[in-house]
Every structure is written in structure tokens, then in C-alpha cells.
Tab-separated table of C-alpha atoms in Angstrom:
chain	number	residue	atom	x	y	z
A	12	MET	CA	-64.163	-94.096	37.558
A	13	ASP	CA	-66.716	-91.789	35.870
A	14	ASN	CA	-64.107	-90.699	33.346
A	15	ARG	CA	-63.378	-94.324	32.544
A	16	ARG	CA	-67.054	-95.125	32.014
A	17	THR	CA	-67.420	-92.299	29.512
A	18	PHE	CA	-64.790	-94.014	27.353
A	19	ILE	CA	-66.633	-97.317	27.416
A	20	LYS	CA	-70.075	-95.670	27.024
A	21	LYS	CA	-62.831	-100.935	2.867
A	22	SER	CA	-61.386	-97.954	1.806
A	23	GLY	CA	-63.690	-96.404	-0.820
A	24	LEU	CA	-60.741	-94.681	-2.455
A	25	PHE	CA	-59.755	-95.770	-5.955
A	26	LEU	CA	-56.589	-94.192	-7.308
A	27	ALA	CA	-54.213	-95.100	-10.075
A	28	ALA	CA	-51.218	-96.274	-8.062
A	29	SER	CA	-48.958	-95.955	-11.066
A	30	THR	CA	-49.329	-92.182	-10.992
A	31	LEU	CA	-48.466	-91.852	-7.317
A	32	PRO	CA	-45.083	-91.617	-5.582
A	33	PHE	CA	-43.581	-94.380	-3.520
A	34	PRO	CA	-43.896	-94.098	0.281
A	35	GLY	CA	-41.594	-91.468	1.699
A	36	ILE	CA	-41.443	-89.466	-1.541
A	37	LEU	CA	-43.775	-86.516	-1.133
A	38	SER	CA	-43.815	-85.131	-4.666
A	39	ALA	CA	-47.094	-85.660	-6.476
A	40	LYS	CA	-50.471	-84.948	-4.899
A	41	PRO	CA	-53.288	-87.531	-5.022
A	42	SER	CA	-56.599	-86.590	-6.598
A	43	LYS	CA	-58.262	-87.267	-3.252
A	44	LYS	CA	-56.785	-87.330	0.222
A	45	LEU	CA	-57.572	-90.147	2.611
A	46	GLY	CA	-60.231	-89.193	5.143
A	47	VAL	CA	-59.153	-89.805	8.741
A	48	ALA	CA	-61.404	-90.113	11.781
A	49	LEU	CA	-59.832	-89.650	15.216
A	50	VAL	CA	-61.211	-91.900	17.957
A	51	GLY	CA	-60.730	-90.142	21.279
A	52	LEU	CA	-60.260	-86.388	21.586
A	53	GLY	CA	-57.808	-86.177	24.468
A	54	TYR	CA	-54.526	-84.274	24.570
A	55	TYR	CA	-52.736	-86.174	21.807
A	56	SER	CA	-55.562	-85.854	19.309
A	57	THR	CA	-56.366	-82.261	20.245
A	58	ASN	CA	-52.890	-80.800	20.527
A	59	LEU	CA	-50.858	-82.932	18.131
A	60	LEU	CA	-52.696	-85.150	15.657
A	61	ALA	CA	-55.431	-82.761	14.570
A	62	PRO	CA	-52.975	-79.878	13.966
A	63	ALA	CA	-50.579	-82.264	12.212
A	64	LEU	CA	-53.321	-83.430	9.853
A	65	GLN	CA	-53.503	-79.849	8.584
A	66	LYS	CA	-49.882	-80.243	7.438
A	67	THR	CA	-50.221	-83.554	5.599
A	68	ASP	CA	-50.276	-84.024	1.827
A	69	TYR	CA	-52.073	-87.356	1.613
A	70	CYS	CA	-54.707	-87.377	4.356
A	71	GLU	CA	-57.095	-85.025	6.100
A	72	LEU	CA	-59.242	-84.873	9.208
A	73	LYS	CA	-62.772	-85.797	8.183
A	74	GLY	CA	-64.395	-87.314	11.284
A	75	ILE	CA	-64.323	-87.709	15.054
A	76	VAL	CA	-65.477	-90.316	17.559
A	77	THR	CA	-65.957	-89.058	21.103
A	78	GLY	CA	-67.790	-89.751	24.330
A	79	SER	CA	-67.722	-86.051	25.236
A	80	PRO	CA	-70.542	-84.238	23.404
A	81	GLU	CA	-69.383	-80.871	24.738
A	82	LYS	CA	-66.232	-81.130	22.591
A	83	ILE	CA	-68.096	-81.570	19.314
A	84	PRO	CA	-69.033	-77.940	18.470
A	85	LYS	CA	-65.460	-76.715	18.853
A	86	TRP	CA	-64.059	-79.493	16.668
A	87	GLN	CA	-66.702	-78.947	14.002
A	88	LYS	CA	-66.080	-75.226	13.912
A	89	GLN	CA	-62.292	-75.519	13.889
A	90	TYR	CA	-62.002	-78.313	11.324
A	91	GLY	CA	-65.240	-78.126	9.319
A	92	ILE	CA	-66.381	-81.608	10.300
A	93	LYS	CA	-69.859	-82.482	9.022
A	94	ASP	CA	-72.603	-83.697	11.365
A	95	ALA	CA	-72.673	-86.980	9.462
A	96	ASN	CA	-68.998	-87.569	10.339
A	97	VAL	CA	-69.430	-87.227	14.105
A	98	TYR	CA	-69.759	-90.465	16.083
A	99	ASN	CA	-69.818	-91.688	19.668
A	100	TYR	CA	-68.542	-94.978	21.023
A	101	GLU	CA	-71.958	-96.630	20.784
A	102	ASN	CA	-72.672	-95.848	17.117
A	103	MET	CA	-69.111	-96.042	15.786
A	104	ASP	CA	-69.954	-99.265	13.911
A	105	SER	CA	-72.035	-97.226	11.464
A	106	ILE	CA	-68.862	-95.565	10.201
A	107	ALA	CA	-68.804	-98.526	7.808
A	108	ASN	CA	-71.358	-96.686	5.676
A	109	ASN	CA	-69.376	-93.444	5.492
A	110	ASN	CA	-67.358	-93.025	2.315
A	111	ASP	CA	-65.713	-89.873	3.688
A	112	ILE	CA	-63.749	-91.979	6.156
A	113	ASP	CA	-60.938	-94.206	4.894
A	114	VAL	CA	-58.852	-94.495	8.068
A	115	VAL	CA	-59.719	-94.708	11.758
A	116	TYR	CA	-56.976	-93.581	14.161
A	117	VAL	CA	-57.469	-95.035	17.651
A	118	VAL	CA	-56.174	-92.615	20.302
A	119	LEU	CA	-57.814	-93.978	23.469
A	120	PRO	CA	-56.474	-95.247	26.808
A	121	ASN	CA	-54.353	-98.339	26.259
A	122	SER	CA	-56.915	-100.841	27.538
A	123	LEU	CA	-59.398	-99.713	24.871
A	124	HIS	CA	-57.122	-99.933	21.842
A	125	ALA	CA	-58.064	-103.496	20.914
A	126	GLU	CA	-61.830	-103.015	21.193
A	127	TYR	CA	-61.974	-99.958	18.974
A	128	ALA	CA	-59.265	-100.995	16.535
A	129	ILE	CA	-61.244	-104.184	15.915
A	130	LYS	CA	-64.449	-102.159	15.485
A	131	ALA	CA	-62.711	-100.005	12.907
A	132	ALA	CA	-61.385	-103.027	11.016
A	133	ASN	CA	-64.794	-104.703	11.049
A	134	ALA	CA	-66.213	-101.499	9.580
A	135	GLY	CA	-63.834	-101.958	6.646
A	136	LYS	CA	-61.621	-99.012	7.556
A	137	HIS	CA	-57.836	-98.968	7.638
A	138	VAL	CA	-56.544	-98.795	11.206
A	139	TRP	CA	-53.929	-96.554	12.753
A	140	CYS	CA	-53.451	-97.449	16.413
A	141	GLU	CA	-51.521	-95.306	18.855
A	142	LYS	CA	-48.720	-96.900	20.882
A	143	PRO	CA	-48.600	-99.070	22.890
A	144	MET	CA	-50.587	-101.292	20.568
A	145	ALA	CA	-52.572	-102.883	23.407
A	146	LYS	CA	-52.271	-104.127	26.980
A	147	THR	CA	-51.585	-107.754	26.125
A	148	ALA	CA	-50.088	-109.801	23.337
A	149	GLU	CA	-53.423	-111.584	22.977
A	150	GLU	CA	-55.130	-108.261	22.283
A	151	CYS	CA	-52.429	-107.346	19.755
A	152	ARG	CA	-53.016	-110.594	17.896
A	153	SER	CA	-56.764	-109.983	17.869
A	154	ILE	CA	-56.212	-106.586	16.194
A	155	ILE	CA	-53.873	-108.101	13.612
A	156	ASP	CA	-56.361	-110.885	12.869
A	157	ALA	CA	-59.290	-108.467	12.499
A	158	CYS	CA	-57.356	-106.285	10.055
A	159	ARG	CA	-56.235	-109.289	8.041
A	160	GLU	CA	-59.747	-110.759	7.898
A	161	ASN	CA	-61.172	-107.441	6.707
A	162	ASP	CA	-58.339	-106.799	4.247
A	163	VAL	CA	-57.404	-103.432	5.746
A	164	LYS	CA	-53.984	-102.074	6.619
A	165	LEU	CA	-52.813	-101.689	10.216
A	166	SER	CA	-50.165	-99.189	11.324
A	167	ILE	CA	-48.926	-98.579	14.877
A	168	GLY	CA	-48.158	-94.998	15.890
A	169	TYR	CA	-44.424	-95.334	16.489
A	170	ARG	CA	-43.652	-91.880	15.126
A	171	MET	CA	-39.918	-92.168	15.853
A	172	GLN	CA	-39.434	-94.796	13.157
A	173	HIS	CA	-40.601	-92.174	10.637
A	174	GLU	CA	-38.225	-89.491	11.978
A	175	ALA	CA	-35.128	-88.690	9.877
A	176	ASN	CA	-32.374	-88.873	12.523
A	177	THR	CA	-33.869	-92.030	13.980
A	178	LYS	CA	-33.844	-93.592	10.525
A	179	THR	CA	-30.163	-92.691	10.254
A	180	ILE	CA	-29.210	-94.646	13.363
A	181	MET	CA	-31.396	-97.535	12.188
A	182	LYS	CA	-29.326	-97.508	8.979
A	183	TRP	CA	-26.067	-97.436	10.951
A	184	ALA	CA	-27.154	-100.583	12.787
A	185	LYS	CA	-27.321	-102.360	9.429
A	186	THR	CA	-24.178	-100.894	7.878
A	187	LYS	CA	-22.154	-101.172	11.113
A	188	SER	CA	-20.653	-97.797	10.252
A	189	PHE	CA	-19.042	-97.612	13.712
A	190	GLY	CA	-18.321	-101.300	14.095
A	191	ALA	CA	-20.406	-103.876	15.886
A	192	ILE	CA	-22.753	-102.515	18.562
A	193	GLU	CA	-21.601	-103.527	22.051
A	194	GLU	CA	-23.992	-101.806	24.439
A	195	LEU	CA	-26.566	-99.063	24.552
A	196	LYS	CA	-28.623	-96.935	26.899
A	197	ALA	CA	-32.247	-96.020	26.222
A	198	ASN	CA	-33.918	-93.790	28.821
A	199	ALA	CA	-37.308	-92.110	28.448
A	200	GLY	CA	-39.234	-90.395	31.205
A	201	PHE	CA	-40.526	-87.222	32.771
A	202	TYR	CA	-41.372	-85.966	36.236
A	203	GLY	CA	-45.151	-85.870	36.303
A	204	THR	CA	-47.375	-84.296	38.941
A	205	ASN	CA	-50.520	-83.792	36.842
A	206	ILE	CA	-50.775	-87.198	35.180
A	207	SER	CA	-54.016	-88.234	33.469
A	208	PRO	CA	-56.020	-90.295	35.992
A	209	TRP	CA	-56.308	-93.304	33.691
A	210	ARG	CA	-52.501	-93.499	33.461
A	211	LEU	CA	-52.489	-94.302	37.185
A	212	GLU	CA	-54.931	-97.196	36.809
A	213	GLN	CA	-53.698	-100.721	36.149
A	214	GLU	CA	-56.980	-101.739	34.531
A	215	MET	CA	-56.623	-98.975	31.941
A	216	GLY	CA	-53.060	-99.896	31.000
A	217	GLY	CA	-51.434	-97.101	32.950
A	218	GLY	CA	-47.921	-96.809	34.306
A	219	ALA	CA	-44.554	-95.667	33.046
A	220	MET	CA	-43.668	-98.853	31.186
A	221	TYR	CA	-46.683	-98.791	28.887
A	222	ASP	CA	-46.575	-95.038	28.355
A	223	MET	CA	-42.883	-94.085	28.157
A	224	GLY	CA	-41.145	-97.433	28.432
A	225	VAL	CA	-42.142	-98.554	24.971
A	226	TYR	CA	-39.987	-95.712	23.615
A	227	SER	CA	-36.955	-97.155	25.399
A	228	LEU	CA	-37.860	-100.699	24.418
A	229	ASN	CA	-38.612	-99.927	20.797
A	230	GLY	CA	-35.528	-97.708	20.647
A	231	ALA	CA	-33.313	-100.564	21.822
A	232	ARG	CA	-34.795	-102.812	19.166
A	233	TYR	CA	-34.652	-100.420	16.215
A	234	SER	CA	-31.187	-99.076	17.057
A	235	THR	CA	-29.739	-102.598	17.034
A	236	GLY	CA	-31.969	-104.038	14.327
A	237	MET	CA	-32.205	-107.130	16.504
A	238	GLU	CA	-34.606	-108.871	18.865
A	239	PRO	CA	-33.609	-109.422	22.510
A	240	VAL	CA	-33.115	-112.942	23.789
A	241	ALA	CA	-33.502	-112.253	27.530
A	242	VAL	CA	-34.777	-109.586	29.902
A	243	SER	CA	-34.627	-108.657	33.579
A	244	ALA	CA	-36.516	-105.811	35.246
A	245	THR	CA	-37.414	-104.078	38.506
A	246	HIS	CA	-39.981	-101.464	39.520
A	247	SER	CA	-39.557	-98.672	42.043
A	248	THR	CA	-41.444	-95.649	43.313
A	249	LYS	CA	-40.739	-92.584	45.388
A	250	ARG	CA	-44.432	-91.679	45.564
A	251	PRO	CA	-46.303	-94.819	46.627
A	252	GLU	CA	-49.352	-92.784	47.577
A	253	MET	CA	-49.690	-91.796	43.899
A	254	PHE	CA	-48.394	-94.970	42.269
A	255	ASP	CA	-50.277	-97.600	44.247
A	256	GLU	CA	-51.443	-99.557	41.158
A	257	VAL	CA	-48.871	-98.932	38.437
A	258	ASP	CA	-45.127	-98.483	38.068
A	259	GLU	CA	-43.603	-95.058	38.558
A	260	THR	CA	-40.157	-96.209	37.432
A	261	THR	CA	-39.108	-99.372	35.618
A	262	ILE	CA	-35.483	-100.356	35.033
A	263	PHE	CA	-34.932	-103.180	32.560
A	264	THR	CA	-32.007	-104.830	30.826
A	265	LEU	CA	-32.312	-106.425	27.413
A	266	GLU	CA	-29.792	-109.000	26.267
A	267	PHE	CA	-29.242	-109.473	22.565
A	268	SER	CA	-27.201	-112.033	20.689
A	269	GLU	CA	-23.525	-111.254	20.082
A	270	GLY	CA	-23.294	-110.065	23.691
A	271	ILE	CA	-25.097	-106.735	23.162
A	272	ILE	CA	-26.618	-105.280	26.326
A	273	ALA	CA	-29.275	-102.569	26.426
A	274	ASN	CA	-29.673	-100.786	29.751
A	275	CYS	CA	-33.081	-99.126	29.757
A	276	ARG	CA	-34.980	-96.926	32.161
A	277	THR	CA	-38.400	-95.310	32.092
A	278	SER	CA	-40.254	-93.201	34.614
A	279	PHE	CA	-43.033	-90.818	35.536
A	280	GLY	CA	-40.725	-89.551	38.273
A	281	GLU	CA	-37.518	-88.692	36.400
A	282	SER	CA	-36.865	-86.526	33.347
A	283	MET	CA	-34.651	-88.290	30.806
A	284	ASN	CA	-34.555	-88.600	27.047
A	285	ILE	CA	-31.482	-90.244	25.546
A	286	LEU	CA	-30.537	-93.092	23.235
A	287	ASP	CA	-26.773	-93.709	23.427
A	288	ILE	CA	-25.115	-96.476	21.372
A	289	ASN	CA	-21.533	-97.651	21.934
A	290	CYS	CA	-19.834	-99.646	19.191
A	291	ALA	CA	-16.480	-101.345	18.650
A	292	LYS	CA	-15.137	-98.419	16.586
A	293	GLY	CA	-17.054	-95.435	17.943
A	294	SER	CA	-20.366	-94.254	19.324
A	295	TYR	CA	-23.376	-92.050	18.622
A	296	TYR	CA	-26.407	-90.759	20.430
A	297	LEU	CA	-29.706	-88.951	20.106
A	298	GLU	CA	-30.720	-86.523	22.865
A	299	PRO	CA	-33.607	-86.008	22.935
A	300	PHE	CA	-34.477	-89.192	21.089
A	301	GLN	CA	-38.271	-89.262	21.461
A	302	ALA	CA	-39.335	-85.643	21.888
A	303	TYR	CA	-42.132	-84.316	19.682
A	304	SER	CA	-39.590	-82.042	17.997
A	305	GLY	CA	-35.879	-81.251	18.053
A	306	VAL	CA	-34.542	-84.809	17.930
A	307	LYS	CA	-30.803	-84.384	17.500
A	308	GLY	CA	-27.509	-86.073	18.214
A	309	LYS	CA	-23.880	-86.605	17.337
A	310	ALA	CA	-21.471	-89.367	16.408
A	311	SER	CA	-17.904	-89.921	17.583
A	312	ASP	CA	-16.557	-89.119	14.101
A	313	GLY	CA	-17.997	-85.608	14.373
A	314	THR	CA	-21.160	-86.240	12.376
A	315	VAL	CA	-23.909	-83.985	13.706
A	316	LEU	CA	-27.535	-85.041	13.447
A	317	GLU	CA	-29.414	-81.765	13.251
A	318	PRO	CA	-33.123	-81.502	14.092
A	319	PHE	CA	-35.188	-82.508	11.067
A	320	GLY	CA	-37.754	-79.744	11.385
A	321	LYS	CA	-40.795	-81.439	9.865
A	322	ASN	CA	-43.822	-82.244	11.993
A	323	GLN	CA	-43.305	-85.831	13.165
A	324	GLN	CA	-46.972	-86.775	13.278
A	325	ALA	CA	-47.557	-85.330	9.794
A	326	VAL	CA	-44.654	-87.343	8.377
A	327	GLN	CA	-45.911	-90.484	10.125
A	328	MET	CA	-49.464	-90.103	8.840
A	329	ASP	CA	-48.360	-89.250	5.298
A	330	ASP	CA	-46.109	-92.329	5.234
A	331	ASP	CA	-48.999	-94.484	6.417
A	332	ALA	CA	-51.416	-92.880	3.963
A	333	LEU	CA	-49.046	-93.531	1.048
A	334	ALA	CA	-48.809	-97.188	2.022
A	335	ILE	CA	-52.588	-97.386	1.691
A	336	ILE	CA	-52.772	-95.391	-1.546
A	337	ASN	CA	-50.003	-97.431	-3.195
A	338	ASN	CA	-51.073	-100.711	-1.574
A	339	GLN	CA	-47.604	-101.268	-0.162
A	340	PRO	CA	-46.431	-102.555	3.234
A	341	VAL	CA	-46.685	-100.058	6.084
A	342	LEU	CA	-43.513	-98.948	7.834
A	343	VAL	CA	-44.634	-100.022	11.333
A	344	PRO	CA	-47.116	-102.913	11.108
A	345	GLY	CA	-49.064	-104.578	13.879
A	346	GLU	CA	-46.416	-107.252	14.219
A	347	GLU	CA	-43.998	-104.568	15.437
A	348	GLY	CA	-46.388	-103.516	18.178
A	349	LEU	CA	-46.927	-107.153	19.146
A	350	LYS	CA	-43.170	-107.745	19.525
A	351	ASP	CA	-42.926	-104.913	22.038
A	352	ILE	CA	-45.904	-106.086	24.093
A	353	LEU	CA	-44.544	-109.639	24.270
A	354	ILE	CA	-41.418	-108.149	25.849
A	355	VAL	CA	-43.430	-105.803	28.100
A	356	GLU	CA	-45.256	-108.837	29.494
A	357	LYS	CA	-41.902	-110.445	30.308
A	358	ILE	CA	-40.694	-107.197	31.903
A	359	PHE	CA	-43.648	-107.195	34.282
A	360	GLU	CA	-43.153	-110.891	35.002
A	361	SER	CA	-39.465	-110.377	35.774
A	362	ALA	CA	-40.211	-107.453	38.075
A	363	SER	CA	-42.815	-109.525	39.911
A	364	LYS	CA	-40.112	-112.168	40.484
A	365	GLY	CA	-37.590	-109.749	41.937
A	366	GLY	CA	-35.705	-109.026	38.721
A	367	GLN	CA	-35.293	-112.626	37.623
A	368	ARG	CA	-33.665	-113.056	34.199
A	369	LEU	CA	-36.200	-114.451	31.748
A	370	SER	CA	-35.594	-115.821	28.280
A	371	LEU	CA	-37.583	-114.405	25.402
């Protein structure tokens, strides 16, 4: 409870877009990188995003927002962050007056995404929001509306859609290189014993479905290039003493048009990481499909999808930065995050009704 309370306690960049590369082409360097402020200095910011920002070409770590003052000296020393670019959750609104900051990346517990993404948008800053976008579809819409009203761009942190091998299977869905997709499996999970306390709290948006399940859900959607028309789901747990508020394991089936079935599974109690697509004339898979590195796979025709090698978070943030610099559409907009949460809400509803099939 105390940990939870500590969380609660327009770009000024003008560049000649004609001289800059299109998104995804990392050739020329801008005269000024976009300044990024990380909101929330937990594991993902500390161990992944901040290091990745050191590897980007189009953005850089310029600010932090934290409710933990003891973390500030280390971050300032390691990344050269000025006193003027350090904020807490109470004074974050004043970031509006800081020309060093172009983008605010929200990396907080799921239940706080909407509040702070909206604050960032109202401050006139572009918004990058970690997945899942929010707890509810209503919150997702409120983020989208705030960004639209403030004329700032909104990107959701679905790093896999920026990853090279993932983009290959997304292309195969369109080209039908192995015939029409018939069924697929998307499983994402790990066996956790030392899970962050907030991930075990329903109020904070914890549970396997929100945390790992969106990988399976989003994977089913991007690997078919389609939207599901129906869903059924069940929850289970082998450790009820630990998972007394949220789901430990969720099994859900997505039905698409043309008879495509996606069998999906997510868990904090099982280790799994595979996206396996069966088609009329062959098959292909990624395993692992959502790891931080080493995403690889193979197709039935012998095609091998070797690990890409580049830092996923760096690629994601550079893609999103280029969309801002060139004033072009982002790769993963807020509407994509909203689509997943609409389905997540139906998954929870189905599970509460004993696995009843629900139309989407």
C-alpha cells in the first residue's frame, strides 16, 4: 500500500523535415535530438529504456519524473540530467515550460498510465506510453482525446511491432506467402516468484493478462493482420494464496473471420514464449517471439529468421522519434492500444461467465 501511495504522491523542436530520412531509415542525423523524460524509474526504465536511449540516433534521455528522491543522484550522475529536468509526480505539470523535453515516456503501473499520459499531453509534450495502454477502454480513449486536443503524437510501447522478424511475419500475413492462415498459437508467460507487488493488485492493473497476455493478444492480431470477431476465456491458478486478486494464468481463444482460430495462453506460473502460425500451404513460427533479444524462428520452406541483433527499445524509440521529427504517422498509435484493451475487457467478462463465447 505504501509503495502504491508513493506513485500517486508542444514540441519546441523545429527541423527541416525535407532534410531528414523517412521513419525506419536511420541514415542522416538530426541537428538536435528529441529530449525524452522517463516517468517512473522502475525496472523497465532503469534496466532497459535508459540504457537503450544511449543507443538511439534521434532521441536522448534529458529528464526524469520520480516519486523516489533517493534515486535522483544516481540518475543524474549516470546520465548527466540537470536539476531543472528532475520532476516528481506533484510538479510534473511544470514540464510544460521545459524546452529540453520534447517527449514524455510513461512507464508506471498500468492503473496510472492514463493520468500521467494525459498530464504529459496537457503539458504539450508528445506521449510514449508503455503497454498495456491503460486498464480500461475508457481510459485509452481519454489518452487519445488528450493527445489529439493538444496536437501531440501518441505512441504505445509495443516494441515487437518494430522488431525485424516480427515485421516479416506481419508482411507474410498480407502476402499470404504460405497460403491463407488457418490457426495459430500465441503463448507468453514466465514462472514468477518475486513479482512486483503492484502486479498482484487488481486496483493497479496487475495480473498475467495485462502484463504478458497483451503480447499474446497483440501477436495474434498482428500475425493475422485481422481483428477477432469473438472471444472466450478462462482463468486458473496453482497458487491462490499469491494470486488472490489477479489472474495467474489466462487461456483465451480468439475467433477471426475466414475461420481462423488463435489459441492463446498467458501466465505468471508457466514459462512459454512462442508464436506459431499454421497456413494452408505451410507454417512458420517465432520462438521466442517477445523476448527482449534473440527473437528468432523458421518457416516450413526452410527460411530461417535469425536474431536481428539491434536493441529493440532503441529501434522502437528511434522509429517513434522519426515520426515526430518528420510529422508522420506513428507505427503503433493509441488506437492500437485501445483495440487490445477492448478485447482484454471481453476476456475478463468471458472468464467471469465461465468461458462464455462473446462477440466482439
